[in-house]
XYZ file of C-alpha atoms in Angstrom:
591
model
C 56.619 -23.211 8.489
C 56.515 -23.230 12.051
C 56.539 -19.132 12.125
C 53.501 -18.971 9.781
C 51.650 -22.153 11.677
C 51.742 -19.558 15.028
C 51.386 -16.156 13.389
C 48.023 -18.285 12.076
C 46.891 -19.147 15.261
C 47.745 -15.487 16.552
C 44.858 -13.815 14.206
C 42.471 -16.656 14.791
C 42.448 -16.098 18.279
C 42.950 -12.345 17.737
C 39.911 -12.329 16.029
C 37.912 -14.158 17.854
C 38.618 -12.308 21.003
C 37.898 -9.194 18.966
C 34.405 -10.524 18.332
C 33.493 -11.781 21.366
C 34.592 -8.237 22.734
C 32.067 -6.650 20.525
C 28.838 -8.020 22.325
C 27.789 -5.899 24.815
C 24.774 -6.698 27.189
C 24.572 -4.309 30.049
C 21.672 -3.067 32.812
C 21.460 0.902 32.669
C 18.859 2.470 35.553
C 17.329 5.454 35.686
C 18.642 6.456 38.902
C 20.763 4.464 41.804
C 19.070 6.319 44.908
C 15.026 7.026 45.044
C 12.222 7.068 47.367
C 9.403 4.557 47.834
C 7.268 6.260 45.967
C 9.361 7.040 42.769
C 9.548 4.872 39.680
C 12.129 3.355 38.300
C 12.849 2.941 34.531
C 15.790 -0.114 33.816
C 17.410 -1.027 30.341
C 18.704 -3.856 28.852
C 20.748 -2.669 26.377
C 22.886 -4.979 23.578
C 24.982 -3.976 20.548
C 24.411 -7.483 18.889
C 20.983 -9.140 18.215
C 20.236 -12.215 20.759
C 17.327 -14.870 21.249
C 16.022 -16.394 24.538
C 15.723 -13.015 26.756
C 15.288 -13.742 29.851
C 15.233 -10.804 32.512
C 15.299 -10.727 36.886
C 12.742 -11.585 38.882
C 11.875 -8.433 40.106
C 10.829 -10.128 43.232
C 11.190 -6.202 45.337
C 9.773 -4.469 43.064
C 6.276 -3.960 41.233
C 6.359 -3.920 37.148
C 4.224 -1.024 36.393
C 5.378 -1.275 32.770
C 7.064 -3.039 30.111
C 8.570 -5.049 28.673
C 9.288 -2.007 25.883
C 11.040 -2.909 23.620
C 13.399 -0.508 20.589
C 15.550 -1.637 17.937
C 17.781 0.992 16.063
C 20.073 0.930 12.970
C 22.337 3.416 11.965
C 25.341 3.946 9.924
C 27.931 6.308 10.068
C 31.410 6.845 7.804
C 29.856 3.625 6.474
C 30.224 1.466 9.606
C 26.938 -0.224 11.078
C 25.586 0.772 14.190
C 23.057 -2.028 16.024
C 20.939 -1.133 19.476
C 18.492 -3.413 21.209
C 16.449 -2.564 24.103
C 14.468 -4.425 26.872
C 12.813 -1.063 29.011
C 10.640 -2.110 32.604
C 9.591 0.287 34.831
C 9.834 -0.518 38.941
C 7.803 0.745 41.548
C 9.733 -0.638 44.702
C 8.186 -2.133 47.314
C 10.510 -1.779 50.459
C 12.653 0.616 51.858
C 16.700 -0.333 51.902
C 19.203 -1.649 49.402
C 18.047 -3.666 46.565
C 20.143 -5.715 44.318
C 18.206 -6.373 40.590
C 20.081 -9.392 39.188
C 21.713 -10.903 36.149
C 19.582 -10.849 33.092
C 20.679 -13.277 30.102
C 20.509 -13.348 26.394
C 21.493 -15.999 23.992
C 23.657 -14.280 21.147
C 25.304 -16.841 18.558
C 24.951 -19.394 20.537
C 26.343 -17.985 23.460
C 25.021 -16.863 27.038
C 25.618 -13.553 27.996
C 24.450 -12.018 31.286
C 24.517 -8.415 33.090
C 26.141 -7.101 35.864
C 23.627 -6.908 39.200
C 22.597 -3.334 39.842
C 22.009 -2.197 42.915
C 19.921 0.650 44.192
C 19.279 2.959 47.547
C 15.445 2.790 48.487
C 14.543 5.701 50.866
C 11.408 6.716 52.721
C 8.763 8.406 50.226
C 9.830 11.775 48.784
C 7.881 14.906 49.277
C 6.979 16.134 46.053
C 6.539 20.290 45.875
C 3.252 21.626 46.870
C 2.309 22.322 42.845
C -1.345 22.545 42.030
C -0.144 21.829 38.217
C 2.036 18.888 38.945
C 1.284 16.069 37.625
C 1.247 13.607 40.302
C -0.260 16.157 42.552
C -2.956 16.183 40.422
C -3.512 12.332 39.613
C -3.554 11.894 43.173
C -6.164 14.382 44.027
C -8.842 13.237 40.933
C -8.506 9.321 40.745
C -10.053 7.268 43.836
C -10.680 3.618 43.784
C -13.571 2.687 46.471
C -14.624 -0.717 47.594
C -18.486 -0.808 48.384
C -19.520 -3.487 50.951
C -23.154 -4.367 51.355
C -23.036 -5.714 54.503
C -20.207 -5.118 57.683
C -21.893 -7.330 60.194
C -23.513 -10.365 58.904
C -24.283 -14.085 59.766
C -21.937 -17.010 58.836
C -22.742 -18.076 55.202
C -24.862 -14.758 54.452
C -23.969 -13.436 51.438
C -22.289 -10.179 51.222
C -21.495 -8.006 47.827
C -17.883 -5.984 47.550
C -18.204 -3.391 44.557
C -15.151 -2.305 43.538
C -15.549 1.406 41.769
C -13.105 3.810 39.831
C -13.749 7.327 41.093
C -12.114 10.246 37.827
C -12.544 13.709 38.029
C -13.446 15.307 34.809
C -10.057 16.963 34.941
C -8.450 14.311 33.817
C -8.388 10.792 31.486
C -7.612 7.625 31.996
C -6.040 5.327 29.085
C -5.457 1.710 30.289
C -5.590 0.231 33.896
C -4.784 -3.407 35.020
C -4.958 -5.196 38.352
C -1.560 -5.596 40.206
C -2.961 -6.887 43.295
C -5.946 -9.392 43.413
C -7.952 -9.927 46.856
C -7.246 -13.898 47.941
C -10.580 -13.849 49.569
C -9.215 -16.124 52.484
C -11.791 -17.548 54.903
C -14.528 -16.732 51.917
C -16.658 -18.833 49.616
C -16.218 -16.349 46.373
C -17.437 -15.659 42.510
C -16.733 -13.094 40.721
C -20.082 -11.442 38.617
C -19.652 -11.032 35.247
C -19.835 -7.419 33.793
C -21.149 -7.141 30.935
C -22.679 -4.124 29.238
C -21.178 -2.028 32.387
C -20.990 1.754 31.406
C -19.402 4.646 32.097
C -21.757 6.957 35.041
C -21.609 10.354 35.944
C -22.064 10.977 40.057
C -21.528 13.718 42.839
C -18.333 12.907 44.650
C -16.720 15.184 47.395
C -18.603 17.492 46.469
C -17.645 17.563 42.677
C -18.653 16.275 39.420
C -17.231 12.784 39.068
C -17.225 10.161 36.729
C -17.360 6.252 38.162
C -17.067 2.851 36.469
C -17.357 -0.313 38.094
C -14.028 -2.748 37.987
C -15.247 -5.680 39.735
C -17.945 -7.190 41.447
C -17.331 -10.142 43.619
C -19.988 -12.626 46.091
C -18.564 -13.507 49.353
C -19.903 -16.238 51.888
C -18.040 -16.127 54.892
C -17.356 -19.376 55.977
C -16.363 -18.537 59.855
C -17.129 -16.238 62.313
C -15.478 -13.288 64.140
C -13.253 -10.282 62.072
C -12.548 -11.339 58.571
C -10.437 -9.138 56.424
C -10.734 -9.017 53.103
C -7.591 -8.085 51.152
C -7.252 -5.146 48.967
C -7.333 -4.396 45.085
C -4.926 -2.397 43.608
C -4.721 -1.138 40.256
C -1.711 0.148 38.102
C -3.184 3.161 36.052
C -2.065 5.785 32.838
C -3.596 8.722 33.532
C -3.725 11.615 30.708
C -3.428 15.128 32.558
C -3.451 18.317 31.401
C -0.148 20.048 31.202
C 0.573 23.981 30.739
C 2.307 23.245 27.066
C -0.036 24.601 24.059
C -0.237 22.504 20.862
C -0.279 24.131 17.292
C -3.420 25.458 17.719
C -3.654 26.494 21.028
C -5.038 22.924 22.915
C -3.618 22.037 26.194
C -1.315 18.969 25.645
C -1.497 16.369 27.713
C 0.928 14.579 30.420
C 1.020 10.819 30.723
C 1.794 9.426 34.838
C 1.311 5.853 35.711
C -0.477 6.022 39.196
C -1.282 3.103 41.425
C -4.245 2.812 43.708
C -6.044 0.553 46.091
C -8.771 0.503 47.457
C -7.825 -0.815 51.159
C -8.432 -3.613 53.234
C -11.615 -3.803 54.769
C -12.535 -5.410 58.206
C -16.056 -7.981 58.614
C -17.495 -9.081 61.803
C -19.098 -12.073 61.063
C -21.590 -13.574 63.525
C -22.033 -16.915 64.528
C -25.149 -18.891 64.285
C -27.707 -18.980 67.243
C -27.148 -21.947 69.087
C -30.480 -21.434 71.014
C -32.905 -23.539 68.881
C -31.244 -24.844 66.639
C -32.235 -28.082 64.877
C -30.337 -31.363 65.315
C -30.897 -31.740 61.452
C -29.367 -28.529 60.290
C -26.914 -29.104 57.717
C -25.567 -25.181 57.522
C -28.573 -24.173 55.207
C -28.937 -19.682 55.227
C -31.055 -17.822 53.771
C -34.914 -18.401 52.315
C -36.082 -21.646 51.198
C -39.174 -23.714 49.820
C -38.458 -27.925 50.033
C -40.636 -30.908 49.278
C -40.443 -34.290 47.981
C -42.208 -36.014 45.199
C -42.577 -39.243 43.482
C -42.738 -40.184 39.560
C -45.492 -42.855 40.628
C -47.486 -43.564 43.356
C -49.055 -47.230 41.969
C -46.491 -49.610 40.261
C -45.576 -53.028 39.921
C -42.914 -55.330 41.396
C -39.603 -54.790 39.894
C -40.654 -51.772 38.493
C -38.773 -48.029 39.321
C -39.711 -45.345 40.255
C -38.122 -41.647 41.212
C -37.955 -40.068 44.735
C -37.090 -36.820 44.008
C -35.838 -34.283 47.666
C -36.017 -30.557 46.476
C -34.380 -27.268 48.066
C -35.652 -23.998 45.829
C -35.043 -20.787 46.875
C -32.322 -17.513 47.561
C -29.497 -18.664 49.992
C -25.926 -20.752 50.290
C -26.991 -23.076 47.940
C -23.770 -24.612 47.238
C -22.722 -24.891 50.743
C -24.863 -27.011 52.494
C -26.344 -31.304 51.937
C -29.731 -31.971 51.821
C -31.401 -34.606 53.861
C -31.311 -38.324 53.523
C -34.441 -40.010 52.632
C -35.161 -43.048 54.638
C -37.511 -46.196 53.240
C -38.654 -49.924 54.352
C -35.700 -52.374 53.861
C -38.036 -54.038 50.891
C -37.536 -51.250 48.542
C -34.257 -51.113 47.325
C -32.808 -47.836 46.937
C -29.792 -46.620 44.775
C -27.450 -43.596 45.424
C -29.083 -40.317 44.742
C -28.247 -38.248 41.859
C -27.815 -34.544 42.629
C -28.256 -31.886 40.081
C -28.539 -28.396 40.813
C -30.058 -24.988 38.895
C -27.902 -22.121 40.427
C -27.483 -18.616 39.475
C -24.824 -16.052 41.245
C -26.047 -12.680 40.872
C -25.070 -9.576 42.920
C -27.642 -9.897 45.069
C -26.115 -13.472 46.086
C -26.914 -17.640 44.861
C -30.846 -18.246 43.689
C -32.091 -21.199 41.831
C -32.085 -24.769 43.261
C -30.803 -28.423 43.893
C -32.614 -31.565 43.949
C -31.326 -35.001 44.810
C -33.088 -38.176 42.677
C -33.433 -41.334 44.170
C -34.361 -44.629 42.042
C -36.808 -46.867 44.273
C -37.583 -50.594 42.797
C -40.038 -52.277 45.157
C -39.168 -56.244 45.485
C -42.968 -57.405 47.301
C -46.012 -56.873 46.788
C -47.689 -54.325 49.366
C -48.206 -51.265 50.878
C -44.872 -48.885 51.389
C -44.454 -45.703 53.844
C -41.678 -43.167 52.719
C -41.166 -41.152 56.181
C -41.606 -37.677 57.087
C -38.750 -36.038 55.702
C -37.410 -32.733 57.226
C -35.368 -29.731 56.694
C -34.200 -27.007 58.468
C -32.847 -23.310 57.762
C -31.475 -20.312 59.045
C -33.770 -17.561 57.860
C -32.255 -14.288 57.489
C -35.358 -12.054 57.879
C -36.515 -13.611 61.172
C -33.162 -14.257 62.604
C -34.460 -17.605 63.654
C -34.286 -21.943 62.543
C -37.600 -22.674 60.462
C -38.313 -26.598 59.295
C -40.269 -27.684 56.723
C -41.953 -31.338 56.470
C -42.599 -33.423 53.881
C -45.235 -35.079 55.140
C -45.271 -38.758 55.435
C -46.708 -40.635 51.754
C -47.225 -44.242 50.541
C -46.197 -46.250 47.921
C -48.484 -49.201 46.661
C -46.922 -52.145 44.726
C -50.155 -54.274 43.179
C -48.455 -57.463 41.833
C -45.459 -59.292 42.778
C -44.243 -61.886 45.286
C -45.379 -61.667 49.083
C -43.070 -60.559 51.789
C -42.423 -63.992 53.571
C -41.645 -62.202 56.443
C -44.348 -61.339 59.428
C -43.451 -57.172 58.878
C -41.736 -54.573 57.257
C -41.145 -52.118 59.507
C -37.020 -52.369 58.982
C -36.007 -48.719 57.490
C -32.710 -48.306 55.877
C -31.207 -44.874 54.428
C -29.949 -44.930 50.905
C -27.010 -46.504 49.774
C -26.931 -48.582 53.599
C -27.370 -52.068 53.911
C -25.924 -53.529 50.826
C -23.338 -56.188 51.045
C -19.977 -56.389 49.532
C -20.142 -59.343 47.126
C -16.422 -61.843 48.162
C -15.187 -63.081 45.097
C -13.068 -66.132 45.043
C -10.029 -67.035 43.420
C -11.219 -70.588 42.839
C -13.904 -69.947 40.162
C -12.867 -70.627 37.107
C -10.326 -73.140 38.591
C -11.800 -75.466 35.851
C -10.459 -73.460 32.870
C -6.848 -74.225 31.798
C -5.184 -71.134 31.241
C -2.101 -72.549 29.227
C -2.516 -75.113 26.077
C 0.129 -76.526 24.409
C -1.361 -77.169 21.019
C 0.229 -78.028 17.354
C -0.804 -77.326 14.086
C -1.691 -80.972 12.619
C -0.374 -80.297 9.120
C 3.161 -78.281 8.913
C 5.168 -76.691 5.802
C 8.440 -77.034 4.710
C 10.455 -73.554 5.129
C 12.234 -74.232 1.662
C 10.419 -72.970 -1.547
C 7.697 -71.430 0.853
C 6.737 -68.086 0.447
C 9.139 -66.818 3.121
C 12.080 -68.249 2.020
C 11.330 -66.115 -1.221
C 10.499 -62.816 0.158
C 14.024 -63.267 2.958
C 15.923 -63.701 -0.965
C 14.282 -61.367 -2.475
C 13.754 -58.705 -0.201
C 17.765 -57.487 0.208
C 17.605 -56.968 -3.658
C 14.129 -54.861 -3.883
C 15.805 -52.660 -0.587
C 18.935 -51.534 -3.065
C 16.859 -49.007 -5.703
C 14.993 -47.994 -2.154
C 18.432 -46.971 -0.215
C 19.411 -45.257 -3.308
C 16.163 -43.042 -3.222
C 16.584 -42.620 0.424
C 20.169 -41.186 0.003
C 19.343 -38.583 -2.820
C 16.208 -37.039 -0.982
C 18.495 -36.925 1.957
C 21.024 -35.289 0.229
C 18.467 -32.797 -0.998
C 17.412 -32.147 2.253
C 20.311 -31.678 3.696
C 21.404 -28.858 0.774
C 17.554 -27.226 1.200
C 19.359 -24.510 3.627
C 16.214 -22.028 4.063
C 14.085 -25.108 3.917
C 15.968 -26.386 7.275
C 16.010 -23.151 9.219
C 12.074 -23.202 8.394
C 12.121 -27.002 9.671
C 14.388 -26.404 12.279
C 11.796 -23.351 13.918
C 8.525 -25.403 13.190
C 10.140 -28.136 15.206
C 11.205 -25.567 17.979
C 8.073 -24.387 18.086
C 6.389 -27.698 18.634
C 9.181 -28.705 21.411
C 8.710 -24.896 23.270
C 5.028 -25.644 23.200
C 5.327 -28.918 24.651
C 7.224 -27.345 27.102
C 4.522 -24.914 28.054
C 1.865 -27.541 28.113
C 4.409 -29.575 30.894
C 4.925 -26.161 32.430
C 1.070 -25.343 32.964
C 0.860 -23.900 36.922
C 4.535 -22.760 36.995
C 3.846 -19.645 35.874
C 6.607 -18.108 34.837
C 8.739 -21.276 33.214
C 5.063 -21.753 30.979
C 4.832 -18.223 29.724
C 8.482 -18.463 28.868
C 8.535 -21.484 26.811
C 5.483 -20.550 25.309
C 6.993 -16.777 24.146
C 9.646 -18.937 22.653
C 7.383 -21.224 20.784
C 5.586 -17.947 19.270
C 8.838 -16.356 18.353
C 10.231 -19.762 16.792
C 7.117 -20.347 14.836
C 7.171 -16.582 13.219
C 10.705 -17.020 12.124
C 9.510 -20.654 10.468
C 6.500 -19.138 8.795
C 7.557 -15.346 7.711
C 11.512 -16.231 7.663
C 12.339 -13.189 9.971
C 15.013 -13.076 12.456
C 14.661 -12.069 15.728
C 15.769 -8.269 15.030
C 12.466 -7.778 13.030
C 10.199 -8.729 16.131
C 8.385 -5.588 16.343
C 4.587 -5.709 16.498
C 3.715 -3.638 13.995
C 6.641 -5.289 11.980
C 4.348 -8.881 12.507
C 1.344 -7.366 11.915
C 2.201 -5.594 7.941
C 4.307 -9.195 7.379
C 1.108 -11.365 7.992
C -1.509 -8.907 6.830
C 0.658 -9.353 3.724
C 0.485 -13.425 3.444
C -3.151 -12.560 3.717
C -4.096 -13.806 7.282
C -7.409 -11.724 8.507
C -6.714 -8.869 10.786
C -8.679 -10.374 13.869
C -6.364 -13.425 13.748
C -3.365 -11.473 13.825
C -4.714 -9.319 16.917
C -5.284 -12.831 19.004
C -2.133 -13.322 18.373
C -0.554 -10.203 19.695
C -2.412 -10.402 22.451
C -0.813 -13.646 23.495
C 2.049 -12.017 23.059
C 1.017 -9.280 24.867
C -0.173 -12.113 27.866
C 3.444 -13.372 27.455
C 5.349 -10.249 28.287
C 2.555 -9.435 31.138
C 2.042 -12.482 32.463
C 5.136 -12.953 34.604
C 4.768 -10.125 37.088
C 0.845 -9.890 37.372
C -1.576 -12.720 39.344
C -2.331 -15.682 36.533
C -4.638 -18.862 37.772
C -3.657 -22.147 36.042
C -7.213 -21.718 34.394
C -5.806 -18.458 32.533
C -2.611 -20.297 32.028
C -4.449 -23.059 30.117
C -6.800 -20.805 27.938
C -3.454 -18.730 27.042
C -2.354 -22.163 25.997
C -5.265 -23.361 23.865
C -5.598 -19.603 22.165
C -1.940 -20.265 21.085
C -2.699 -23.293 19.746
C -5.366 -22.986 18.157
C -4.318 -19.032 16.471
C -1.296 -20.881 15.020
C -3.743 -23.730 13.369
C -5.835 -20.820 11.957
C -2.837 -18.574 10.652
C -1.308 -22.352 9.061
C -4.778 -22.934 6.714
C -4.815 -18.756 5.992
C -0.805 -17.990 5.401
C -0.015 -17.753 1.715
């Protein structure tokens, strides 16, 4: 007995040794040694389909592409063959030796992880002098420019940066996206929106040229001296022409990812003239109109009226405070309420702001509001220019008289008022605590809750046994719990995501995981079927519309991105909301 108890336990743990040696997760790269300007393609390769991957940061390196990923199955003399593959490709961003580290995978509930990898970065390669190569000729046909409007101007003067794609008719370009995003330090800054941009044809060096416009941005410098403003750089396929023939004699076409920037570029930013400059200047540049007005110029005691200070015009309109009105301490004045009517254009802020105060009069009389004035920088002139009000009355008709001999006391808005002391005393009258008794009291016995506590036990019996059998039920529903089991992952990973929001990469991780858990609820795939075009035929076929399924590739699409580009909280939180709200839709469409 003893004999067959070990030889037992020898082929349990001889078999599960033999499983475990099966998996295989392991980090293949292109190449260990290349120079700064080479790519590099790495693969994640496993024998055994996982959950959960996670890959390196990546921190040395820029993604330029991926994640890719391949699945293949295969048999052969009737024994299954299984291959998974994550694919990136690296465009390093330092000389030296560089150590990629440990990916993981979850694979039956266990964590696997890859060896590091480390490879030899040198100084940039020199490619051949080869009119046909392809990287000789991306490189000579595909220019990104950065178009300032303005190198030298005043503090708070608006200046345009047009970023423009420069491509040679020679050759095409399929998709681009922006690896690195200007901070705009030291700048006030909105991007333009660009809508209905197109596709122009231009003279450049000297050759025809095709241009579009990638971004337009506003910048207000908010200090003086050199300000640099940081570069864009784009990751970019380009389609170029190779010497191969198809079929019919075309040229076929060669497919290098190229990045380019557009370079820093260097401001001088002057200061404002000190030499007449008002005491009342508030930072206000550019071209303004201001005036005040009043709803009413006649009213009654205890009656309001509106005081309204206007600034229209073309300028920093966001950047600087308007003046304070000033009135006689007998008209009692309320905080202003500022609104503003501003449009950012490429040509800078226009539009205006306006703050409203509410005036009630408490005497009968006669009321001065003051001159009120403001001052600008005016960019035309190069000089301070104020505009008055001009001093105007207010006439109350009926209400009490001002006991006092004048009212020549002025207070600014929102001054003067005093804090009201409230006392812990005043309601010292109340008692707080009673100690009160019903006057007329019933027996507990033969009262309708000594019933229901006898009662109650018995009507719980048939209850339990229902309980027990749907449990029961439940618990034998297999498929029905794996479908369970991923809705409620789903849920938890999106939770996760929403406490995740501004960590970038720990939200678009959770939230990948939420997507994944919620297909496997709702088409009953496993994770080996996670192909997009795989998603796509499996929902078209439940009947969910076409443009539902795209949104929701394309948040998959942000998830796999999202980790090595520039993402704001703000995307972060729309990426959220379109998740959310693309699984509601696909829950009322899915048959």
């Amino acid at each position: 007995m003893k004999l067959k108890a070990y030889i037992s336990l020898f082929l349990i743990v001889a078999s599960t040794s033999f499983v475990a040696a099966q998996v295989k997760f392991e980090a293949k790269v292109s190449k260990t040694k290349l120079g700064i300007n080479e790519r590099l393609r790495i693969d994640f390769e496993m024998n055994t389909d996982g959950d959960n991957f996670n890959p390196p940061s990546f921190n040395d390196f820029t993604v330029v592409g991926g994640p890719n990923q391949s699945v293949s199955h295969s048999w052969i003399n009737g024994v299954r063959s299984f291959t998974k593959t994550y694919s990136y490709f690296l465009a390093p961003k330092k000389t030296g030796t560089i150590t990629i580290n440990q990916a993981t995978i979850e694979i039956e509930g266990e964590i696997y992880k890859t060896s590091p990898v480390t490879v030899q970065i040198t100084s940039a390669v020199n490619r051949p002098n080869d009119p046909d190569n392809a990287e000789n000729v991306a490189d000579d046909n595909l220019h990104l420019i950065a178009e300032i409007s303005k190198g030298n101007p005043y503090l708070n003067e608006a200046v345009t940066v047009v970023y423009k794609l420069y491509v040679s008719e020679d050759i095409g370009v399929s998709t681009f996206r922006e690896i690195d995003s200007p901070k705009y330090n030291d700048f006030w800054s909105q991007n333009i929106d660009l809508k209905g941009n197109k596709i122009q044809n231009v003279q450049f060096k000297g050759r025809p040229y095709r241009f579009l416009v990638i971004k337009q941005v506003v910048l207000y410098p908010q200090k003086s001296g050199k300000l640099e403003i940081e570069p864009l750089s784009l990751d970019i396929t380009v389609e170029v022409p190779s010497n191969r023939r198809d079929f019919f004699g075309g040229r076929l076409m060669t497919q290098v990812h190229k990045t380019v920037s557009a370079g820093s570029k260097t401001l001088e930013v002057k200061p404002l003239p000190e030499i007449g400059k008002p005491d009342n200047f508030t930072g206000a540049v550019g071209n303004f109109d201001f005036k005040v007005t009043t709803s009413k110029s006649e009213l009654n005691a205890t009656e309001s009226l509106q005081a309204r200070l206007e600034v229209k015009g073309k300028g920093n309109l966001k950047l600087f405070q308007l003046p304070k009105l000033t009135l006689p301490s007998s008209l009692e004045v309320y905080e202003p309420e500022h609104t503003q009517n501003i449009r950012t254009t490429i040509d800078g802020m226009q539009g205006g702001i306006a703050d409203s105060y509410t005036i009630v009069p408490q005497f009968k009389g006669k009321y001065p509001i003051p001159n009120v004035e403001f001052s600008y920088f005016d960019l035309k002139t190069e000089s301070y220019k104020t505009i008055s009000s001009g001093e105007m009355m207010i006439n109350v008709l009926e209400g009490p008289t001002n006991s006092t001999h004048t009212d020549s006391n002025i207070t600014v808005a929102g001054e003067g008022k005093q804090r009201v002391i409230m006392n812990n005393d005043q309601f010292a009258f109340v008692k707080s605590e009673a100690n009160l008794k019903p006057i007329k009291s019933e027996p507990f016995f033969n009262s309708s809750w000594y019933w229901s506590s006898l009662l109650l036990p018995l009507m719980a019996i048939p209850l339990a046994m229902v309980f027990r059998k749907k449990k029961a039920e439940r618990r034998a529903d297999i498929q029905g719990n794996k479908i369970r089991k991923a809705d409620k992952l789903a849920k938890k990973y999106l939770g996760e995501a929403r406490k995740s929001l501004g960590q970038k990469e720990a939200f678009y991780i959770a939230l990948e995981r939420a997507l994944h858990n919620y297909l496997k609820a709702k088409l009953r795939i496993e994770t080996s079927d996670f192909s997009k075009d795989r998603i796509k035929e499996l929902l078209l076929k439940r009947q969910v519309d076409e443009s539902v399924i795209d949104e929701f590739v394309t948040i998959l699409d942000s998830c796999e991105l999202a980790r090595y580009t520039p993402f704001s909280e703000v995307t972060m939180q729309h990426d959220y909301d379109k998740a959310a709200q693309t699984i509601s839709v696909i829950d009322k469409q899915i048959r």
